[in-house]
Coordinates of C-alpha atoms and ligand atoms in Angstrom, one line a residue:
X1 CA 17.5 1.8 8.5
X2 CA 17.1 3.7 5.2
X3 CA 14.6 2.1 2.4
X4 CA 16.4 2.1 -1.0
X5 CA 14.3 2.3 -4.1
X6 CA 14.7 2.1 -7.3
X7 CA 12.7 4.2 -9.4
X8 CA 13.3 3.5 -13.5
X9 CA 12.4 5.5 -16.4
X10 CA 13.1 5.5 -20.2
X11 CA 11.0 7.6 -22.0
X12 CA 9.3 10.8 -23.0
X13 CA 5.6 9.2 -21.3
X14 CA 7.5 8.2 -18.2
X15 CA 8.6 10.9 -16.4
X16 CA 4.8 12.8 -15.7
X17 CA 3.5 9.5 -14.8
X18 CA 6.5 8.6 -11.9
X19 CA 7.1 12.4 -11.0
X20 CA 4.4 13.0 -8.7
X21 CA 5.3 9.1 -6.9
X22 CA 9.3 10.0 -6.4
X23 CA 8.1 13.1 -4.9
X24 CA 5.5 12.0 -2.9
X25 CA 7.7 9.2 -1.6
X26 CA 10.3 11.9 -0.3
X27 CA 7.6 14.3 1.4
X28 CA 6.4 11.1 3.2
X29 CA 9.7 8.9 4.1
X30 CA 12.1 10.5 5.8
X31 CA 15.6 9.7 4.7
X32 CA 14.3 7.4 1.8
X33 CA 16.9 6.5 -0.3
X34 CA 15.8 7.2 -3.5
X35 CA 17.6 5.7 -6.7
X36 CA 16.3 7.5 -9.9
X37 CA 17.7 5.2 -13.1
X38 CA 17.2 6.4 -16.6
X39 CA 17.5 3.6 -19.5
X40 CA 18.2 6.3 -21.8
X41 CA 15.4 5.0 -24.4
X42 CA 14.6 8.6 -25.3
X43 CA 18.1 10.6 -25.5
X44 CA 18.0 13.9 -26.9
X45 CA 17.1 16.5 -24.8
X46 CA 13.7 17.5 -25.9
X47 CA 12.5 13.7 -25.5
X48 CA 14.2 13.5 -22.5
X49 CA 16.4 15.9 -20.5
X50 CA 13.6 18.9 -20.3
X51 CA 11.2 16.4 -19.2
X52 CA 13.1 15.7 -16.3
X53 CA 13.6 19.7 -15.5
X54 CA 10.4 20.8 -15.8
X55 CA 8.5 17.8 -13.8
X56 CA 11.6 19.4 -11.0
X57 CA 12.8 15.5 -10.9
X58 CA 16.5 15.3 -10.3
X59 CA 19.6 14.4 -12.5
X60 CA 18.9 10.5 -12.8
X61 CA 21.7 9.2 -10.6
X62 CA 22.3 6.6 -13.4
X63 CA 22.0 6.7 -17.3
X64 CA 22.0 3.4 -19.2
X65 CA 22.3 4.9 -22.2
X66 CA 20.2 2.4 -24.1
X67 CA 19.4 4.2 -27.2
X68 CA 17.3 3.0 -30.1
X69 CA 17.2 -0.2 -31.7
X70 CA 15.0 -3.3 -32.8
X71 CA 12.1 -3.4 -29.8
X72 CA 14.6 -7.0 -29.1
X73 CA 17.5 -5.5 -29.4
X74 CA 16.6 -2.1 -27.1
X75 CA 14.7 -4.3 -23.7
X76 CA 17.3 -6.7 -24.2
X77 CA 19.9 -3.8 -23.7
X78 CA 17.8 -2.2 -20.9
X79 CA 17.2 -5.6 -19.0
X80 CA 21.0 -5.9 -18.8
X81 CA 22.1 -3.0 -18.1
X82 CA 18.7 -2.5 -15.8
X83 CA 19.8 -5.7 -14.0
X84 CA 23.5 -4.3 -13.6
X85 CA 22.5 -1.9 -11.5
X86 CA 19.4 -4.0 -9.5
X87 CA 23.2 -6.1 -8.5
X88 CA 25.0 -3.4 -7.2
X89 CA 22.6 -1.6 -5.7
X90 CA 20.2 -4.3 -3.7
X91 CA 17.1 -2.0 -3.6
X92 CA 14.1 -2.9 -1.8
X93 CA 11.8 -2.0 -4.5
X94 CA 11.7 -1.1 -8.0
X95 CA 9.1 1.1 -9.5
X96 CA 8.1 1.4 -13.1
X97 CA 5.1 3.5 -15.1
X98 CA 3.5 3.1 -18.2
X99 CA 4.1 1.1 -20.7
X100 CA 7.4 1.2 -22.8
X101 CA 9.8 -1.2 -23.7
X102 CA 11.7 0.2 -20.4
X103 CA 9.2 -0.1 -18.1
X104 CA 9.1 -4.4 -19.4
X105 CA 12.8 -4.5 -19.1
X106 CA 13.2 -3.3 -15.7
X107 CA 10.4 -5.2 -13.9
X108 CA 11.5 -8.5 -15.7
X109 CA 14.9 -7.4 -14.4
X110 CA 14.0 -6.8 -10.5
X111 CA 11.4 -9.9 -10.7
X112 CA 14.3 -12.4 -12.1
X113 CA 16.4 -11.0 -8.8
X114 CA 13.5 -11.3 -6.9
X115 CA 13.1 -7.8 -6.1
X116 CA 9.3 -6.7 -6.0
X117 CA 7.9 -4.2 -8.6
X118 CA 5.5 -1.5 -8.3
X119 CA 3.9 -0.9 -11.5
X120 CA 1.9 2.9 -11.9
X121 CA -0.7 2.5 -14.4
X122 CA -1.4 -1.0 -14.5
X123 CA -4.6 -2.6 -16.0
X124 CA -4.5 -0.6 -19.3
X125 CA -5.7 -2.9 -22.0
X126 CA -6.2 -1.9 -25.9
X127 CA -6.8 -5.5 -26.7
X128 CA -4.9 -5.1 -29.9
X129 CA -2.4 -7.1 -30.1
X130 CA -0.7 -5.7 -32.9
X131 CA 0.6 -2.7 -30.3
X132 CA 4.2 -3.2 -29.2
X133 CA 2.9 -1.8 -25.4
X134 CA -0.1 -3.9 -25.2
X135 CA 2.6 -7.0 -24.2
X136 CA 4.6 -4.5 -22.3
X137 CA 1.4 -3.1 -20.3
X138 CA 0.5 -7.8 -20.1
X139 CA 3.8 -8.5 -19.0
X140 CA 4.4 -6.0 -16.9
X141 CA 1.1 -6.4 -14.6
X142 CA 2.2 -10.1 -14.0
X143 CA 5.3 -9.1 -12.8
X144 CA 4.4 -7.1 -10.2
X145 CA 3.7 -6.8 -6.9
X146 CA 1.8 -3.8 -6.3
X147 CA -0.2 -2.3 -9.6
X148 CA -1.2 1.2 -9.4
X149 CA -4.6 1.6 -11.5
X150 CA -6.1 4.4 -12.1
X151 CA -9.7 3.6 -13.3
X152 CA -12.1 0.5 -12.4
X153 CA -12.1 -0.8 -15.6
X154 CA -7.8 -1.0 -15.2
X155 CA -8.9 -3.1 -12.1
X156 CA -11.1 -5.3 -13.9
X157 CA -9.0 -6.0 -16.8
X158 CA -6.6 -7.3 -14.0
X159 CA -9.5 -9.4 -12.1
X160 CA -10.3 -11.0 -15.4
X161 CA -6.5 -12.1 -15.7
X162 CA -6.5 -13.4 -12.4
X163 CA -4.3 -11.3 -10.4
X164 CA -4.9 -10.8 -7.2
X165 CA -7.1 -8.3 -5.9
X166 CA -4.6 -7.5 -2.8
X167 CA -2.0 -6.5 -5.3
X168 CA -4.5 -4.0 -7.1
X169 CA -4.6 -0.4 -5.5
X170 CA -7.0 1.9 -7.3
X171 CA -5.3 5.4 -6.4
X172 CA -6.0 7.6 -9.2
X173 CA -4.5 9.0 -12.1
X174 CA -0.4 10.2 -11.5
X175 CA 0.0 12.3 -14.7
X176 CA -3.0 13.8 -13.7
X177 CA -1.5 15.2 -10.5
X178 CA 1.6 16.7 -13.2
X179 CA -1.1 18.0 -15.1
X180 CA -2.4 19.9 -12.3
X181 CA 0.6 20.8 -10.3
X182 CA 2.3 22.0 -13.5
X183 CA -0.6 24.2 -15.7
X184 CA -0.3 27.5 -14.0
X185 CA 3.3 28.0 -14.3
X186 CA 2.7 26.7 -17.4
X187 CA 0.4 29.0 -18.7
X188 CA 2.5 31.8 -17.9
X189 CA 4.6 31.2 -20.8
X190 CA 2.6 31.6 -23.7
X191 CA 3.9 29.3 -25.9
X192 CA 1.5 30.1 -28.6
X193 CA 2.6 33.8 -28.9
X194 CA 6.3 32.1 -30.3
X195 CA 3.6 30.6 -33.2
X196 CA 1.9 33.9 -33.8
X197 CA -1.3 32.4 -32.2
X198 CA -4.3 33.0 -30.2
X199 CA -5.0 30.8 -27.2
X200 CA -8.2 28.8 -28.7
X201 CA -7.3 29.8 -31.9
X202 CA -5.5 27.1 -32.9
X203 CA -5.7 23.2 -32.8
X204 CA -2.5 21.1 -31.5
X205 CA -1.4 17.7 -33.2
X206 CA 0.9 14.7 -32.2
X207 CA 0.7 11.6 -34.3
X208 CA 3.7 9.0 -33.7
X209 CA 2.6 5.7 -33.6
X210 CA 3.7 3.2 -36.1
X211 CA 0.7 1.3 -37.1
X212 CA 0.1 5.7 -38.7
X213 CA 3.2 7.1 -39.5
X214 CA 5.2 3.9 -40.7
X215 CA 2.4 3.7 -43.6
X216 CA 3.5 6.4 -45.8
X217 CA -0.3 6.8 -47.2
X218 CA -1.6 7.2 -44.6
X219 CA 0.7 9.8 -43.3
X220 CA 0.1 11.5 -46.8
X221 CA -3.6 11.2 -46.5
X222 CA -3.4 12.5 -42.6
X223 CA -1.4 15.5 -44.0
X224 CA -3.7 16.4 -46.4
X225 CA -6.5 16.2 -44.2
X226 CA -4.6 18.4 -42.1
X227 CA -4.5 20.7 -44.6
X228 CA -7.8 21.0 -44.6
X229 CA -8.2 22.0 -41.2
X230 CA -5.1 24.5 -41.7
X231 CA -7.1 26.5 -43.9
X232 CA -9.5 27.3 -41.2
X233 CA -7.6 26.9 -38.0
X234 CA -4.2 27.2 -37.4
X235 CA -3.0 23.7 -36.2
X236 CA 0.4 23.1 -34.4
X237 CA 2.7 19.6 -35.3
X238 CA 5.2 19.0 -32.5
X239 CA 6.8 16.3 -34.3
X240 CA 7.8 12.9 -32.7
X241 CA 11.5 12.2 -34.2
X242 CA 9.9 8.6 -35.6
X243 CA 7.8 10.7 -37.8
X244 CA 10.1 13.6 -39.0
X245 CA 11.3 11.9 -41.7
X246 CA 8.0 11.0 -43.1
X247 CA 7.4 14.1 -44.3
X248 CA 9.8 14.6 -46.5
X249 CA 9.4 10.5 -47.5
X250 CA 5.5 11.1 -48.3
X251 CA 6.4 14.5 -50.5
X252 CA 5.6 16.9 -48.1
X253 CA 8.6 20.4 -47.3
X254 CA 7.5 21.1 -43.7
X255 CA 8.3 25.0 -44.6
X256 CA 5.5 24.9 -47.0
X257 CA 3.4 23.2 -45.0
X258 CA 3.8 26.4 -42.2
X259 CA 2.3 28.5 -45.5
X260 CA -0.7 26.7 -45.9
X261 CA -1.5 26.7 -41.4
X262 CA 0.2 24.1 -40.8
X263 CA 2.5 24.7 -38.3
X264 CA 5.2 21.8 -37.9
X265 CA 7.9 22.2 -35.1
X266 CA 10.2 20.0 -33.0
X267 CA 9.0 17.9 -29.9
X268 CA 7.9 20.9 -27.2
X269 CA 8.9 20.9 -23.1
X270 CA 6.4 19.4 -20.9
X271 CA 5.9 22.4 -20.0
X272 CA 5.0 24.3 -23.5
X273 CA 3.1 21.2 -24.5
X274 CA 0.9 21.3 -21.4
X275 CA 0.0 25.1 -22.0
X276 CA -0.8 24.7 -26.1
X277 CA -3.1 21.4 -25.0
X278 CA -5.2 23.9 -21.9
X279 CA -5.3 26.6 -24.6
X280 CA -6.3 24.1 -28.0
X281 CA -9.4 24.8 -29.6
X282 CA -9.5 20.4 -29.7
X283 CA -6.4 18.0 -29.8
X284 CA -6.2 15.6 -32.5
X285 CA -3.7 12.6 -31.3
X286 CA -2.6 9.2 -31.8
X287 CA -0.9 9.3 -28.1
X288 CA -2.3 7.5 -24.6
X289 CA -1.5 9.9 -22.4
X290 CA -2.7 12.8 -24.3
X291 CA -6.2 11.3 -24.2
X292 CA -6.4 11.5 -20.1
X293 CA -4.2 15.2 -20.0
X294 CA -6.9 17.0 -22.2
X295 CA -9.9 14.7 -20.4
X296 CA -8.8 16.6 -16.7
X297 CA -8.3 19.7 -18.9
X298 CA -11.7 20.0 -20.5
X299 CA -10.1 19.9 -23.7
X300 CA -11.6 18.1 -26.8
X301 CA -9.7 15.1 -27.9
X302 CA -10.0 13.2 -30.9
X303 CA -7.8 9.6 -31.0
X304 CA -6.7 9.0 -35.0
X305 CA -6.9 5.0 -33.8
X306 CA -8.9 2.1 -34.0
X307 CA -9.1 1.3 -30.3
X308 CA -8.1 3.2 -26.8
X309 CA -6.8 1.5 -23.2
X310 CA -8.5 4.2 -22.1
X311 CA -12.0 4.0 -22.1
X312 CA -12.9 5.9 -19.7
X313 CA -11.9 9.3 -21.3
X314 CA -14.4 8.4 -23.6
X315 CA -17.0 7.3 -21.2
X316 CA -16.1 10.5 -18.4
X317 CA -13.8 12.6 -20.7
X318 CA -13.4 14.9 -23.5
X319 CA -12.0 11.8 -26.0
X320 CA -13.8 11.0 -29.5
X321 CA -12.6 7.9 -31.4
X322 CA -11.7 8.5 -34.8
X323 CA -10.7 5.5 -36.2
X324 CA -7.6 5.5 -38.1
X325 CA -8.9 7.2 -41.0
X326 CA -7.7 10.6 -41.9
X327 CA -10.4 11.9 -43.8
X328 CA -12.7 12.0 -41.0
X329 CA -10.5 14.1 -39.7
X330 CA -12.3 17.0 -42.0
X331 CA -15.3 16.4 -39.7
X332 CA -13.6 17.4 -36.7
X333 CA -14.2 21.5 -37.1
X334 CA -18.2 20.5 -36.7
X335 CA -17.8 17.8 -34.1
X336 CA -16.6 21.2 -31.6
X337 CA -19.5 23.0 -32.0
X338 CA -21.1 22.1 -29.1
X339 CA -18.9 22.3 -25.8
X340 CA -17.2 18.6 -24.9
X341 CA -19.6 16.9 -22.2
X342 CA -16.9 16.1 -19.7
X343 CA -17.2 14.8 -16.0
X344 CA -14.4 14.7 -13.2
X345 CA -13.1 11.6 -13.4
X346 CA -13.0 9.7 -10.1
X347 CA -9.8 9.7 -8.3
X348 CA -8.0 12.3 -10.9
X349 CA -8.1 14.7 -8.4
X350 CA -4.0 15.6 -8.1
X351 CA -3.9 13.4 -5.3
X352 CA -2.5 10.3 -7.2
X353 CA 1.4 10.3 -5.8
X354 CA 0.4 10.6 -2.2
X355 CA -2.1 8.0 -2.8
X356 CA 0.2 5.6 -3.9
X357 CA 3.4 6.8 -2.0
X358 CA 1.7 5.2 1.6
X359 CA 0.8 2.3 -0.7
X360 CA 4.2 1.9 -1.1
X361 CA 5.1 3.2 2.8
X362 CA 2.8 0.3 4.0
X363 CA 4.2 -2.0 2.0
X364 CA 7.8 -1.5 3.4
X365 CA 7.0 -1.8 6.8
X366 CA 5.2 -4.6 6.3
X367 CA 8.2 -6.1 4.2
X368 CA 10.1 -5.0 7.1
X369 CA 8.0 -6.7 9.9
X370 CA 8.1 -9.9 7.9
X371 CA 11.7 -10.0 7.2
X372 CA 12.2 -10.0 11.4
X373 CA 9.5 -12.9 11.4
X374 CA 11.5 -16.6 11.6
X375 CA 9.1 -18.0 9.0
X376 CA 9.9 -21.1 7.3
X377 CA 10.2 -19.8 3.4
X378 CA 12.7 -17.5 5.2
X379 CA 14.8 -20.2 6.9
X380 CA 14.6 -21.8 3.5
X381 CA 16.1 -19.0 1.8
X382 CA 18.9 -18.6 4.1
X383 CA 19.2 -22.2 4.2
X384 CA 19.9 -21.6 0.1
X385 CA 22.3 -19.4 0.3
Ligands
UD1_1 C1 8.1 5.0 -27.5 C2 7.1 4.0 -26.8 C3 5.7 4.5 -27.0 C4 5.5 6.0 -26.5 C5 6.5 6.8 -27.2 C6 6.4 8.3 -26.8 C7 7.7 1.7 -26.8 C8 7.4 0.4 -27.4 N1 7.1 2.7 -27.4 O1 7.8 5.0 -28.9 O2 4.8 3.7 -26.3 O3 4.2 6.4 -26.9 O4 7.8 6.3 -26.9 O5 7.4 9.1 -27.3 O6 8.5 1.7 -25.9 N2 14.4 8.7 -31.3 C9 15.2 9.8 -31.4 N3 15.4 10.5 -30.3 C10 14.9 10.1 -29.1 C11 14.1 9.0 -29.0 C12 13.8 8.3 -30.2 O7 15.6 10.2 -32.5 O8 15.2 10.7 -28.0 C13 14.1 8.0 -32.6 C14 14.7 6.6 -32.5 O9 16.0 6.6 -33.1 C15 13.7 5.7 -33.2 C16 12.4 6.4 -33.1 O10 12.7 7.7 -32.6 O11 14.1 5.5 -34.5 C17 11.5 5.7 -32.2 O12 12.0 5.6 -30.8 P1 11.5 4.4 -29.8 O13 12.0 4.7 -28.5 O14 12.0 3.2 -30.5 O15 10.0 4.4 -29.9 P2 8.9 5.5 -29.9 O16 8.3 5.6 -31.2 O17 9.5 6.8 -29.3

């Protein structure tokens, strides 16, 4: 008999997280079935369709083509088109990462069917409320069935909210294992020769999240600060498409801005992203994931936010928290004087994906040995139908 699963993305953070699981699954299960469903959150192609080339996933085998909208309005979408295909396609297993408005809309999806969820990076808690993921990271860990952490303090968040420990498996970080697999090739391409740079000459910047760039000064006051920096070291601005237009909205003509050494482009491959963060002089983010990729890099990190989920590429990695306050990002060129105390973080080894592929193995063979067991709940179910 062939397992089915149902693997679901959505957007940009997705696809280096789940990656090195689908794969994993295939080297481990032969003739696994693999369904690879993309919700179409992110759609253009440099948010989306050269994510998927580069991590070497294949063409999703179905696109939901959910688009943007109101954070109602695009999990609604998701969890019915999400659920559309959970109907027709009866897997035994759907897997979800991270923490987008996807990733809630397809486990709600398979756990209203019934179907169990496996949930990579679970136990991620900002404790700020005010984030739009911190209820999607909530939700999603209730929901399902096997959480993937990738730190102890992800599995103590989840003891402290009561779910149980035999649902919990600590294997390791997953984007991790991308980051690893990917930075050689990577490297090769010199991305920062197409910017007239140096490696460790420059400093690379991605700031997207709404409680910054949705507050226009803030944004200005960020820019400026930048500035700053510019005139010193080069910095590069791959820019989320949420915080183009704030630019031009907070008085600011991107060309100009190139003048002065600030370089601002459009969103970068996995790929080119992943060389310019191994070859940054420090990162300077407002992004999750960006935190852990330059913490297995060696790379200094500084977080323009109030709080992390993270804490342990503070505690272990290369991260510094800011706060969200821009001018302290003019403190930043001292702050690198001395090299970033980092540490191997436990289990972030590249060996994430296997880890968690025979979590999942186990769990279909047991799934398969209690399905031939005459158990009462099952006589009740068939009894139901
Ligand atoms: C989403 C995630 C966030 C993640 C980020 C990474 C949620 C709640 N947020 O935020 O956790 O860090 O992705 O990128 O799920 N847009 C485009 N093209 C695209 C995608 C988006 O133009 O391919 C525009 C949309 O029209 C929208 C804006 O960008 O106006 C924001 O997109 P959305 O998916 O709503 O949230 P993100 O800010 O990307």
């Amino acid at each position: 008999m062939t397992n089915r699963l149902c693997f679901v993305v959505g957007a940009r953070p997705n696809f280096m997280k789940a990656a090195p699981v689908y794969q994993a699954l295939e080297n481990l299960v032969s003739g696994i079935d693999l369904l690879l469903v993309h919700t179409g959150q992110h759609y253009d192609d440099e948010m989306s369709t050269v994510f998927v080339q580069d991590l070497g996933l294949p063409e999703p085998d179905v696109f939901l083509g959910v688009g943007a909208g109101t954070h109602g309005e695009q999990t609604a979408k998701a969890l019915v088109r999400v659920e559309q295909v959970l109907l027709e396609h009866h897997p035994e297993l759907v897997v979800v990462a991270g923490d987008v408005n996807s990733t809630l809309a397809a486990a709600l999806a398979a756990a209203k069917l019934q179907i169990p969820v496996a949930h990579i990076e679970s136990g991620l808690r900002s404790f700020d409320e005010t984030m739009p993921e911190e209820s999607n990271r909530r939700l999603t860990d209730h929901l399902s069935r096997i959480l993937f952490a990738h730190s102890k303090g992800a599995v103590e968040n989840l003891a402290r909210e009561g779910i149980p420990r035999s649902r919990v498996h600590l294997v390791g970080n997953t984007m991790i294992d991308s980051v690893f697999r990917h930075r050689a090739p990577a490297l090769t391409r010199e991305p920062w020769s197409r910017f007239g740079l140096e490696p460790e000459r420059f400093a690379l910047v991605t700031l997207h999240r709404p409680a910054l760039v949705d507050d226009l000064d803030l944004f200005r006051r960020t820019v400026e600060a930048l500035l700053d920096v510019g005139a010193r070291l080069p910095v590069v601005f791959p820019v989320h498409p949420r915080t183009r237009p704030q630019f031009s909205a907070s008085g600011f003509d991107p060309q100009r801005l190139r003048d002065q050494g600030l370089v601002v482009c459009s969103p970068l491959s996995y790929l080119d992203f992943l060389a310019l963060e191994a070859k940054a002089a420090f990162v300077l983010t407002d992004s999750g994931g960006i935190q852990e990729e330059t913490s297995a890099l060696g790379v200094r990190c500084f977080t323009l936010r109030d709080t992390t989920e993270r804490p342990v590429t503070v505690e272990l990695g290369t991260n510094t928290i800011l706060g969200l306050d821009p001018d302290r990002i003019r403190s930043i060129p001292q702050m690198t004087e001395a090299a970033p105390p980092h540490k191997q973080i436990p289990l972030w080894d590249g060996q994430a994906g296997p880890r968690a592929a025979q979590v999942i193995a186990d769990f279909l063979v047991a799934e398969a040995l209690h399905d031939r067991r005459p158990t009462p709940s099952a006589g009740r179910r068939a009894a139901m139908n």
